[in-house]
Amino acid sequence: MAVSERGPRERMVFSAAQLIRRDGVTATGMRDVAAHAGAPRGSLQHYFPGGKEQLVNEAVAWAGRYAAGRVARFLAALSEPTPSGLFAEMVRQWTDEYRASGFEGGCPVAAATVDCAQSTDSTRGAAADAFARWTRPVAEALTDMGVPADRAESLATLMISALEGALLIARTERDERALTTVARELGPLLDASAQRPSQGG
Amino acid sequence: MAVSERGPRERMVFSAAQLIRRDGVTATGMRDVAAHAGAPRGSLQHYFPGGKEQLVNEAVAWAGRYAAGRVARFLAALSEPTPSGLFAEMVRQWTDEYRASGFEGGCPVAAATVDCAQSTDSTRGAAADAFARWTRPVAEALTDMGVPADRAESLATLMISALEGALLIARTERDERALTTVARELGPLLDASAQRPSQGG
DNA sequence: TCGCTACTATGACCACTGTCATAGCGGCAC
DNA sequence: GTGCCGCTATGACAGTGGTCATAGTAGCGA
């Protein structure tokens, strides 16, 4: 991922997301973002006249779109899609990263929430949008797999919640145990909900 | 809660936890902590010669003890303890707070993880300890309710993960929906695991 | 050449941070 | 009294943050 052959603007948004998910919003400086993106510092005020707030919000939005895109790709890759299979893939993306590159980063949306939900309302809204954009394809996928429509959204929220929480624990422990645990424990519940709902399962 | 008739040291640790869970670690200044605790600024360097790092770590540890204590109190209050009942109480603590005081704060341990897991290893360790101290009484309670020992810890991790993730979403949405959703969806799974494992009962 | 626009380049400003140095106070021991 | 100790009180310092002001460059149309 992270092809550097985009415009400098997009590179800065991407770099912001990377640094935010590693260090948090407040600890990430604008100068750091420019340096990480290999972009000139002067471009910051040109592309983001709204300042850091705008940059952070765009990074959060980017993360939401990215997560949604991943869901679509997971579904395309699964020959026989099941709810537990989808969730396992969502988790595996993180265990893969942690195994390959260490437990450096978490979810940028979570970082923005913890860091700005109280102080910067626009960022809180951006994070809410990101979660919504991420939840939607998950819920739709569950529906396609036979989950009743009214439960699909709830289960999607549960999946994302469990994933986000497990990410926190995994980072503190520097161990993917929490991630694999939630995947294993939640799998049967998810698959059971995909039975055709003629009678309650 | 938050009786102010403790020593100034304890008050500062408590205030640090409050501010951290609202604004994040980096955005919380030492001067803010002293002011919030009604403690003299000069006491900071007296009680916390290790500086901000020490203060943050103690705040995180305090949060872990606090969460563990709450679990014990929930169990004592439940006349007929069930896994879903315990989880519902854990969630209800947050919905109560959010309904009473707004969606200002999250979990201090989560904030410290997002903000310091990469930069400050001692704080990462403190967060890991806090999660462990919180998980233990939950797992023990599940065991007492009939959950097999090998699953109890996994389910406790799942409960805390789902709670932490739902907290993030609830804060972004300024809506307790995510919290009530995970409680509702996870309840049956938890209770089903408490059947004596030989046969369902 | 001129003018206009998109973008880059720097230096400065001010607010603020964590930390330290130093000094002051109150009380207790003796 | 003197000495010591726990604690408080400030002021300063060096570093860093986001932001702004200003100037410079490259390209293009006319």
Tab-separated table of C-alpha atoms (C1' of nucleotides) in Angstrom:
chain	number	residue	atom	x	y	z
A	1	MET	CA	0.000	0.000	0.000
A	2	ALA	CA	0.964	3.614	0.311
A	3	VAL	CA	2.121	4.227	-3.186
A	4	SER	CA	3.893	7.566	-3.153
A	5	GLU	CA	2.868	8.390	-6.691
A	6	ARG	CA	-0.103	10.499	-5.743
A	7	GLY	CA	-0.180	14.194	-5.574
A	8	PRO	CA	1.446	15.871	-2.605
A	9	ARG	CA	-1.925	16.705	-1.151
A	10	GLU	CA	-3.077	13.124	-1.004
A	11	ARG	CA	0.299	12.050	0.286
A	12	MET	CA	0.001	14.469	3.171
A	13	VAL	CA	-3.448	13.211	4.091
A	14	PHE	CA	-2.152	9.680	4.026
A	15	SER	CA	0.903	10.550	6.066
A	16	ALA	CA	-1.242	12.345	8.583
A	17	ALA	CA	-3.322	9.214	9.035
A	18	GLN	CA	-0.204	7.143	9.500
A	19	LEU	CA	1.317	9.427	12.087
A	20	ILE	CA	-1.960	9.962	13.908
A	21	ARG	CA	-2.617	6.290	14.309
A	22	ARG	CA	0.864	5.844	15.716
A	23	ASP	CA	1.301	8.870	17.973
A	24	GLY	CA	-2.140	10.397	18.358
A	25	VAL	CA	-3.434	13.660	17.002
A	26	THR	CA	-1.906	16.130	19.435
A	27	ALA	CA	1.497	14.499	19.322
A	28	THR	CA	1.540	14.651	15.535
A	29	GLY	CA	2.926	17.926	14.252
A	30	MET	CA	2.193	19.520	10.930
A	31	ARG	CA	5.884	19.689	10.179
A	32	ASP	CA	6.128	15.956	10.849
A	33	VAL	CA	3.350	15.297	8.378
A	34	ALA	CA	5.030	17.282	5.650
A	35	ALA	CA	8.340	15.588	6.282
A	36	HIS	CA	6.788	12.124	6.340
A	37	ALA	CA	5.029	12.819	3.073
A	38	GLY	CA	8.147	14.226	1.491
A	39	ALA	CA	6.109	17.318	0.804
A	40	PRO	CA	7.177	20.916	1.210
A	41	ARG	CA	6.088	22.547	4.403
A	42	GLY	CA	4.720	25.510	2.533
A	43	SER	CA	2.167	23.296	0.860
A	44	LEU	CA	0.398	22.728	4.133
A	45	GLN	CA	-1.134	26.155	4.285
A	46	HIS	CA	-1.866	26.016	0.592
A	47	TYR	CA	-3.737	22.714	0.507
A	48	PHE	CA	-5.162	22.916	3.995
A	49	PRO	CA	-6.116	26.509	4.659
A	50	GLY	CA	-8.296	25.190	7.473
A	51	GLY	CA	-5.139	24.266	9.330
A	52	LYS	CA	-4.528	21.162	11.329
A	53	GLU	CA	-8.191	20.619	11.975
A	54	GLN	CA	-8.884	20.247	8.279
A	55	LEU	CA	-5.927	17.960	7.763
A	56	VAL	CA	-6.928	15.721	10.652
A	57	ASN	CA	-10.514	15.557	9.495
A	58	GLU	CA	-9.462	14.556	6.010
A	59	ALA	CA	-7.135	11.930	7.407
A	60	VAL	CA	-9.990	10.490	9.445
A	61	ALA	CA	-12.272	10.515	6.426
A	62	TRP	CA	-9.583	8.815	4.408
A	63	ALA	CA	-9.324	6.112	7.046
A	64	GLY	CA	-13.066	5.544	6.907
A	65	ARG	CA	-13.033	5.172	3.149
A	66	TYR	CA	-10.029	2.903	3.373
A	67	ALA	CA	-11.682	0.617	5.911
A	68	ALA	CA	-14.829	0.430	3.817
A	69	GLY	CA	-12.777	-0.408	0.761
A	70	ARG	CA	-11.036	-3.184	2.618
A	71	VAL	CA	-14.352	-4.742	3.525
A	72	ALA	CA	-15.335	-4.829	-0.109
A	73	ARG	CA	-12.055	-6.455	-1.012
A	74	PHE	CA	-12.376	-9.044	1.730
A	75	LEU	CA	-15.787	-9.991	0.427
A	76	ALA	CA	-14.520	-10.292	-3.103
A	77	ALA	CA	-11.740	-12.574	-1.921
A	78	LEU	CA	-13.937	-14.923	0.062
A	79	SER	CA	-15.132	-17.776	-2.122
A	80	GLU	CA	-17.823	-18.780	0.348
A	81	PRO	CA	-18.635	-15.682	2.367
A	82	THR	CA	-19.764	-16.158	5.945
A	83	PRO	CA	-20.044	-13.575	8.726
A	84	SER	CA	-17.301	-15.220	10.726
A	85	GLY	CA	-15.127	-15.399	7.635
A	86	LEU	CA	-15.521	-11.708	7.016
A	87	PHE	CA	-14.720	-10.867	10.600
A	88	ALA	CA	-11.729	-13.167	10.541
A	89	GLU	CA	-10.421	-11.294	7.526
A	90	MET	CA	-10.958	-7.937	9.190
A	91	VAL	CA	-8.973	-9.164	12.164
A	92	ARG	CA	-6.348	-10.803	10.045
A	93	GLN	CA	-5.502	-7.544	8.364
A	94	TRP	CA	-4.308	-6.339	11.749
A	95	THR	CA	-2.546	-9.462	12.894
A	96	ASP	CA	-0.700	-9.464	9.597
A	97	GLU	CA	0.392	-5.911	10.062
A	98	TYR	CA	1.439	-6.437	13.649
A	99	ARG	CA	3.377	-9.521	12.771
A	100	ALA	CA	5.103	-7.801	9.903
A	101	SER	CA	5.773	-4.342	11.292
A	102	GLY	CA	5.287	-4.488	15.033
A	103	PHE	CA	2.590	-3.053	17.213
A	104	GLU	CA	3.292	0.537	16.378
A	105	GLY	CA	-0.021	1.823	15.179
A	106	GLY	CA	-3.704	1.542	15.873
A	107	CYS	CA	-6.768	2.849	14.140
A	108	PRO	CA	-6.603	6.523	13.169
A	109	VAL	CA	-10.294	6.989	13.826
A	110	ALA	CA	-9.908	5.711	17.352
A	111	ALA	CA	-6.958	8.025	17.869
A	112	ALA	CA	-8.904	11.022	16.648
A	113	THR	CA	-11.827	10.111	18.851
A	114	VAL	CA	-9.777	9.807	21.988
A	115	ASP	CA	-7.809	12.921	21.227
A	116	CYS	CA	-10.349	15.334	19.773
A	117	ALA	CA	-13.882	14.149	20.478
A	118	GLN	CA	-14.216	16.668	23.245
A	119	SER	CA	-12.106	19.536	21.988
A	120	THR	CA	-12.848	19.619	18.269
A	121	ASP	CA	-16.396	18.939	17.290
A	122	SER	CA	-15.756	18.783	13.569
A	123	THR	CA	-13.240	15.997	14.121
A	124	ARG	CA	-15.701	14.141	16.283
A	125	GLY	CA	-18.171	14.383	13.426
A	126	ALA	CA	-15.573	13.195	10.956
A	127	ALA	CA	-14.898	10.184	13.142
A	128	ALA	CA	-18.603	9.429	13.377
A	129	ASP	CA	-18.842	9.589	9.600
A	130	ALA	CA	-15.858	7.299	9.261
A	131	PHE	CA	-17.383	4.707	11.565
A	132	ALA	CA	-20.667	4.952	9.685
A	133	ARG	CA	-18.988	4.557	6.336
A	134	TRP	CA	-17.156	1.534	7.645
A	135	THR	CA	-20.204	-0.016	9.258
A	136	ARG	CA	-22.402	0.248	6.197
A	137	PRO	CA	-20.654	-2.253	3.912
A	138	VAL	CA	-20.247	-4.655	6.814
A	139	ALA	CA	-23.958	-4.537	7.545
A	140	GLU	CA	-24.809	-4.912	3.890
A	141	ALA	CA	-22.541	-7.902	3.611
A	142	LEU	CA	-24.220	-9.507	6.611
A	143	THR	CA	-27.599	-8.920	5.041
A	144	ASP	CA	-26.431	-10.572	1.849
A	145	MET	CA	-25.337	-13.553	3.899
A	146	GLY	CA	-28.807	-14.011	5.301
A	147	VAL	CA	-28.687	-11.953	8.474
A	148	PRO	CA	-32.022	-10.234	9.112
A	149	ALA	CA	-31.849	-6.597	8.211
A	150	ASP	CA	-32.597	-5.321	11.691
A	151	ARG	CA	-29.789	-7.342	13.233
A	152	ALA	CA	-27.255	-6.753	10.520
A	153	GLU	CA	-26.436	-3.251	11.575
A	154	SER	CA	-26.259	-4.224	15.234
A	155	LEU	CA	-23.885	-7.044	14.491
A	156	ALA	CA	-21.762	-4.800	12.311
A	157	THR	CA	-21.468	-2.388	15.210
A	158	LEU	CA	-20.544	-5.259	17.474
A	159	MET	CA	-17.890	-6.476	15.075
A	160	ILE	CA	-16.280	-3.068	14.747
A	161	SER	CA	-16.502	-2.430	18.463
A	162	ALA	CA	-14.862	-5.717	19.322
A	163	LEU	CA	-12.177	-5.125	16.722
A	164	GLU	CA	-11.398	-1.626	17.960
A	165	GLY	CA	-11.259	-2.714	21.578
A	166	ALA	CA	-9.104	-5.702	20.792
A	167	LEU	CA	-6.755	-3.409	18.892
A	168	LEU	CA	-6.259	-1.353	22.019
A	169	ILE	CA	-5.524	-4.389	24.136
A	170	ALA	CA	-3.251	-5.903	21.536
A	171	ARG	CA	-1.195	-2.737	21.342
A	172	THR	CA	-0.745	-2.542	25.095
A	173	GLU	CA	0.225	-6.187	25.320
A	174	ARG	CA	2.254	-6.185	22.142
A	175	ASP	CA	0.467	-9.450	21.485
A	176	GLU	CA	-2.200	-10.317	18.984
A	177	ARG	CA	-3.933	-12.564	21.510
A	178	ALA	CA	-6.858	-10.196	22.034
A	179	LEU	CA	-7.466	-9.973	18.308
A	180	THR	CA	-7.499	-13.692	17.697
A	181	THR	CA	-9.613	-14.165	20.800
A	182	VAL	CA	-12.436	-11.899	19.708
A	183	ALA	CA	-12.398	-13.449	16.246
A	184	ARG	CA	-12.691	-16.928	17.688
A	185	GLU	CA	-15.344	-16.108	20.274
A	186	LEU	CA	-17.480	-13.930	18.057
A	187	GLY	CA	-17.416	-16.187	15.005
A	188	PRO	CA	-20.101	-18.664	16.061
A	189	LEU	CA	-22.446	-15.912	17.178
A	190	LEU	CA	-22.112	-14.192	13.833
A	191	ASP	CA	-22.656	-17.337	11.811
A	192	ALA	CA	-25.644	-18.368	13.913
A	193	SER	CA	-27.298	-15.070	13.095
A	194	ALA	CA	-27.039	-15.830	9.402
A	195	GLN	CA	-29.462	-18.721	9.571
A	196	ARG	CA	-32.607	-17.882	7.683
A	197	PRO	CA	-34.772	-16.201	10.268
A	198	SER	CA	-38.016	-18.166	9.694
A	199	GLN	CA	-37.774	-19.282	13.312
A	200	GLY	CA	-35.532	-17.577	15.789
A	201	GLY	CA	-32.197	-19.343	15.790
B	1	MET	CA	-17.716	9.707	43.257
B	2	ALA	CA	-14.601	11.818	43.331
B	3	VAL	CA	-14.602	12.795	46.959
B	4	SER	CA	-12.107	15.582	47.312
B	5	GLU	CA	-11.159	14.682	50.848
B	6	ARG	CA	-8.131	12.681	49.896
B	7	GLY	CA	-4.619	13.886	50.042
B	8	PRO	CA	-3.441	16.218	47.322
B	9	ARG	CA	-1.379	13.496	45.771
B	10	GLU	CA	-4.313	11.173	45.254
B	11	ARG	CA	-6.405	14.046	44.030
B	12	MET	CA	-3.862	14.843	41.368
B	13	VAL	CA	-3.763	11.251	40.158
B	14	PHE	CA	-7.525	11.243	40.005
B	15	SER	CA	-7.649	14.562	38.194
B	16	ALA	CA	-5.048	13.364	35.747
B	17	ALA	CA	-7.214	10.366	34.921
B	18	GLN	CA	-10.229	12.614	34.429
B	19	LEU	CA	-8.457	15.015	32.140
B	20	ILE	CA	-6.702	12.288	30.205
B	21	ARG	CA	-9.888	10.432	29.479
B	22	ARG	CA	-11.432	13.637	28.208
B	23	ASP	CA	-8.631	15.291	26.232
B	24	GLY	CA	-5.965	12.630	25.797
B	25	VAL	CA	-2.536	12.435	27.352
B	26	THR	CA	-0.621	14.911	25.227
B	27	ALA	CA	-3.341	17.520	25.379
B	28	THR	CA	-3.434	17.319	29.167
B	29	GLY	CA	-0.937	19.632	30.789
B	30	MET	CA	0.607	19.262	34.185
B	31	ARG	CA	-0.601	22.718	35.141
B	32	ASP	CA	-4.135	21.688	34.172
B	33	VAL	CA	-3.918	18.672	36.425
B	34	ALA	CA	-2.827	20.722	39.397
B	35	ALA	CA	-5.544	23.279	38.790
B	36	HIS	CA	-8.218	20.630	38.357
B	37	ALA	CA	-7.154	18.959	41.580
B	38	GLY	CA	-7.033	22.241	43.426
B	39	ALA	CA	-3.463	21.390	44.278
B	40	PRO	CA	-0.468	23.682	44.194
B	41	ARG	CA	1.653	23.461	41.128
B	42	GLY	CA	4.752	23.080	43.214
B	43	SER	CA	3.462	19.789	44.547
B	44	LEU	CA	3.775	18.171	41.173
B	45	GLN	CA	7.503	17.933	41.263
B	46	HIS	CA	7.377	16.941	44.896
B	47	TYR	CA	4.969	14.042	44.563
B	48	PHE	CA	5.879	13.020	41.035
B	49	PRO	CA	9.615	13.404	40.644
B	50	GLY	CA	9.330	11.131	37.627
B	51	GLY	CA	7.486	13.894	35.841
B	52	LYS	CA	4.504	13.560	33.580
B	53	GLU	CA	5.320	9.999	32.708
B	54	GLN	CA	4.975	8.943	36.313
B	55	LEU	CA	1.770	10.874	36.784
B	56	VAL	CA	0.218	9.386	33.662
B	57	ASN	CA	1.248	5.879	34.613
B	58	GLU	CA	-0.268	6.257	38.043
B	59	ALA	CA	-3.462	7.615	36.554
B	60	VAL	CA	-3.675	4.624	34.265
B	61	ALA	CA	-3.035	2.256	37.151
B	62	TRP	CA	-5.690	4.033	39.164
B	63	ALA	CA	-8.156	3.535	36.320
B	64	GLY	CA	-7.378	-0.158	36.199
B	65	ARG	CA	-7.964	-0.570	39.930
B	66	TYR	CA	-11.116	1.476	39.670
B	67	ALA	CA	-12.524	-0.661	36.869
B	68	ALA	CA	-11.724	-3.835	38.769
B	69	GLY	CA	-13.408	-2.451	41.837
B	70	ARG	CA	-16.502	-1.625	39.871
B	71	VAL	CA	-16.745	-5.191	38.645
B	72	ALA	CA	-16.695	-6.433	42.206
B	73	ARG	CA	-19.407	-3.995	43.143
B	74	PHE	CA	-21.570	-4.977	40.198
B	75	LEU	CA	-21.335	-8.592	41.230
B	76	ALA	CA	-22.268	-7.800	44.795
B	77	ALA	CA	-25.308	-5.889	43.607
B	78	LEU	CA	-26.620	-8.597	41.291
B	79	SER	CA	-28.999	-10.870	43.166
B	80	GLU	CA	-28.854	-13.532	40.469
B	81	PRO	CA	-25.561	-13.056	38.684
B	82	THR	CA	-25.392	-13.985	35.024
B	83	PRO	CA	-22.734	-13.130	32.456
B	84	SER	CA	-25.123	-10.988	30.489
B	85	GLY	CA	-26.219	-9.259	33.659
B	86	LEU	CA	-22.653	-8.391	34.562
B	87	PHE	CA	-21.946	-7.082	31.095
B	88	ALA	CA	-25.137	-5.075	31.140
B	89	GLU	CA	-24.020	-3.440	34.371
B	90	MET	CA	-20.596	-2.661	32.958
B	91	VAL	CA	-22.263	-0.998	30.011
B	92	ARG	CA	-24.845	0.719	32.126
B	93	GLN	CA	-22.167	2.503	34.119
B	94	TRP	CA	-21.274	4.306	30.916
B	95	THR	CA	-24.749	4.972	29.618
B	96	ASP	CA	-25.577	6.428	33.013
B	97	GLU	CA	-22.611	8.719	32.886
B	98	TYR	CA	-23.242	9.794	29.332
B	99	ARG	CA	-26.875	10.469	30.067
B	100	ALA	CA	-26.016	12.461	33.165
B	101	SER	CA	-22.924	14.380	32.098
B	102	GLY	CA	-22.712	14.164	28.334
B	103	PHE	CA	-20.280	12.309	26.121
B	104	GLU	CA	-17.224	14.146	27.304
B	105	GLY	CA	-14.919	11.402	28.406
B	106	GLY	CA	-13.868	7.917	27.487
B	107	CYS	CA	-11.661	5.352	29.145
B	108	PRO	CA	-8.340	6.705	30.403
B	109	VAL	CA	-6.573	3.463	29.586
B	110	ALA	CA	-7.697	3.674	25.999
B	111	ALA	CA	-6.533	7.266	25.835
B	112	ALA	CA	-3.135	6.387	27.194
B	113	THR	CA	-2.821	3.504	24.761
B	114	VAL	CA	-3.646	5.582	21.725
B	115	ASP	CA	-1.461	8.435	22.857
B	116	CYS	CA	1.595	6.767	24.366
B	117	ALA	CA	1.741	3.118	23.350
B	118	GLN	CA	4.387	3.890	20.794
B	119	SER	CA	6.252	6.736	22.411
B	120	THR	CA	6.377	5.790	26.086
B	121	ASP	CA	6.929	2.154	26.817
B	122	SER	CA	6.334	2.418	30.534
B	123	THR	CA	2.878	3.843	29.898
B	124	ARG	CA	2.134	1.075	27.442
B	125	GLY	CA	3.048	-1.363	30.177
B	126	ALA	CA	0.885	0.447	32.673
B	127	ALA	CA	-2.043	0.209	30.284
B	128	ALA	CA	-1.431	-3.484	29.778
B	129	ASP	CA	-1.421	-3.958	33.549
B	130	ALA	CA	-4.631	-1.997	33.845
B	131	PHE	CA	-6.378	-4.134	31.255
B	132	ALA	CA	-5.123	-7.263	32.959
B	133	ARG	CA	-6.269	-6.116	36.364
B	134	TRP	CA	-9.658	-5.333	34.898
B	135	THR	CA	-9.955	-8.589	32.992
B	136	ARG	CA	-9.117	-10.801	35.939
B	137	PRO	CA	-12.198	-10.202	38.116
B	138	VAL	CA	-14.422	-10.421	35.054
B	139	ALA	CA	-12.968	-13.785	34.133
B	140	GLU	CA	-13.235	-15.012	37.705
B	141	ALA	CA	-16.851	-13.947	37.863
B	142	LEU	CA	-17.587	-15.819	34.665
B	143	THR	CA	-15.943	-18.905	36.084
B	144	ASP	CA	-18.087	-18.639	39.180
B	145	MET	CA	-21.145	-18.486	36.942
B	146	GLY	CA	-20.281	-21.747	35.316
B	147	VAL	CA	-18.211	-20.693	32.345
B	148	PRO	CA	-15.423	-23.178	31.667
B	149	ALA	CA	-12.129	-21.835	32.851
B	150	ASP	CA	-10.470	-21.836	29.453
B	151	ARG	CA	-13.240	-19.764	27.910
B	152	ALA	CA	-13.735	-17.390	30.810
B	153	GLU	CA	-10.669	-15.339	30.079
B	154	SER	CA	-11.432	-15.214	26.372
B	155	LEU	CA	-14.937	-14.006	27.022
B	156	ALA	CA	-13.719	-11.441	29.493
B	157	THR	CA	-11.382	-10.102	26.819
B	158	LEU	CA	-14.272	-10.047	24.382
B	159	MET	CA	-16.468	-8.167	26.835
B	160	ILE	CA	-13.866	-5.523	27.519
B	161	SER	CA	-12.965	-5.217	23.854
B	162	ALA	CA	-16.569	-4.729	22.830
B	163	LEU	CA	-17.101	-2.235	25.607
B	164	GLU	CA	-14.039	-0.200	24.710
B	165	GLY	CA	-14.899	-0.166	21.038
B	166	ALA	CA	-18.487	0.779	21.696
B	167	LEU	CA	-17.268	3.601	23.891
B	168	LEU	CA	-15.335	5.022	20.984
B	169	ILE	CA	-18.317	4.850	18.666
B	170	ALA	CA	-20.688	6.237	21.272
B	171	ARG	CA	-18.439	9.227	21.821
B	172	THR	CA	-18.191	10.020	18.143
B	173	GLU	CA	-21.947	9.700	17.688
B	174	ARG	CA	-22.848	11.334	20.966
B	175	ASP	CA	-25.304	8.495	21.249
B	176	GLU	CA	-25.318	5.499	23.508
B	177	ARG	CA	-26.675	3.303	20.720
B	178	ALA	CA	-23.408	1.433	20.227
B	179	LEU	CA	-23.202	0.637	23.924
B	180	THR	CA	-26.706	-0.728	24.233
B	181	THR	CA	-26.235	-2.612	20.976
B	182	VAL	CA	-23.191	-4.547	22.079
B	183	ALA	CA	-24.845	-5.346	25.401
B	184	ARG	CA	-27.920	-6.678	23.672
B	185	GLU	CA	-26.085	-8.665	21.020
B	186	LEU	CA	-23.432	-10.104	23.273
B	187	GLY	CA	-25.728	-11.081	26.143
B	188	PRO	CA	-27.072	-14.340	24.720
B	189	LEU	CA	-23.605	-15.499	23.710
B	190	LEU	CA	-22.305	-14.877	27.189
B	191	ASP	CA	-25.168	-16.619	28.923
B	192	ALA	CA	-24.977	-19.590	26.586
B	193	SER	CA	-21.368	-20.073	27.568
B	194	ALA	CA	-22.373	-20.389	31.206
B	195	GLN	CA	-24.290	-23.591	30.658
B	196	ARG	CA	-22.484	-26.477	32.183
B	197	PRO	CA	-20.460	-27.649	29.270
B	198	SER	CA	-21.462	-31.340	29.378
B	199	GLN	CA	-24.965	-30.644	28.145
B	200	GLY	CA	-26.836	-27.428	27.738
B	201	GLY	CA	-29.027	-26.818	30.733
C	1	DT	C1'	7.253	40.916	-21.869
C	2	DC	C1'	3.501	41.091	-18.759
C	3	DG	C1'	0.254	39.239	-15.748
C	4	DC	C1'	-1.911	35.715	-13.478
C	5	DT	C1'	-2.140	31.384	-10.937
C	6	DA	C1'	-0.489	27.298	-8.559
C	7	DC	C1'	2.683	26.023	-5.622
C	8	DT	C1'	7.046	26.296	-2.793
C	9	DA	C1'	10.216	28.260	0.586
C	10	DT	C1'	11.458	30.422	4.982
C	11	DG	C1'	11.563	33.034	8.797
C	12	DA	C1'	9.149	34.883	12.544
C	13	DC	C1'	5.572	35.104	16.196
C	14	DC	C1'	3.272	33.884	20.197
C	15	DA	C1'	1.294	30.621	23.128
C	16	DC	C1'	2.265	26.882	25.668
C	17	DT	C1'	4.678	22.765	27.489
C	18	DG	C1'	7.554	19.966	30.892
C	19	DT	C1'	11.111	20.777	33.785
C	20	DC	C1'	14.187	22.930	36.870
C	21	DA	C1'	16.073	26.287	40.377
C	22	DT	C1'	15.281	28.663	44.138
C	23	DA	C1'	13.062	30.401	47.901
C	24	DG	C1'	9.534	30.446	51.368
C	25	DC	C1'	6.568	28.509	54.990
C	26	DG	C1'	4.860	25.657	58.930
C	27	DG	C1'	5.727	22.479	62.256
C	28	DC	C1'	8.228	19.268	65.033
C	29	DA	C1'	12.538	17.688	67.664
C	30	DC	C1'	15.728	19.028	70.698
D	1	DG	C1'	16.588	29.401	69.653
D	2	DT	C1'	18.676	25.958	65.598
D	3	DG	C1'	18.060	22.441	62.355
D	4	DC	C1'	15.573	19.677	59.622
D	5	DC	C1'	11.640	18.161	56.759
D	6	DG	C1'	7.429	18.036	54.178
D	7	DC	C1'	5.290	20.889	51.317
D	8	DT	C1'	4.248	25.194	48.748
D	9	DA	C1'	5.217	29.103	45.716
D	10	DT	C1'	7.112	31.295	41.622
D	11	DG	C1'	9.930	32.536	38.014
D	12	DA	C1'	12.721	31.121	34.328
D	13	DC	C1'	14.298	28.260	30.516
D	14	DA	C1'	14.575	25.788	26.440
D	15	DG	C1'	11.846	23.407	23.217
D	16	DT	C1'	7.940	22.886	20.250
D	17	DG	C1'	3.507	23.748	18.427
D	18	DG	C1'	0.304	25.915	14.831
D	19	DT	C1'	-0.054	29.773	12.235
D	20	DC	C1'	0.996	33.822	9.568
D	21	DA	C1'	3.633	37.008	6.436
D	22	DT	C1'	6.270	37.388	2.839
D	23	DA	C1'	8.810	36.248	-0.949
D	24	DG	C1'	10.138	33.260	-4.543
D	25	DT	C1'	9.564	29.999	-8.583
D	26	DA	C1'	7.407	27.537	-12.545
D	27	DG	C1'	4.169	27.386	-15.991
D	28	DC	C1'	0.917	29.249	-19.107
D	29	DG	C1'	-2.040	32.396	-21.780
D	30	DA	C1'	-2.047	36.635	-24.276
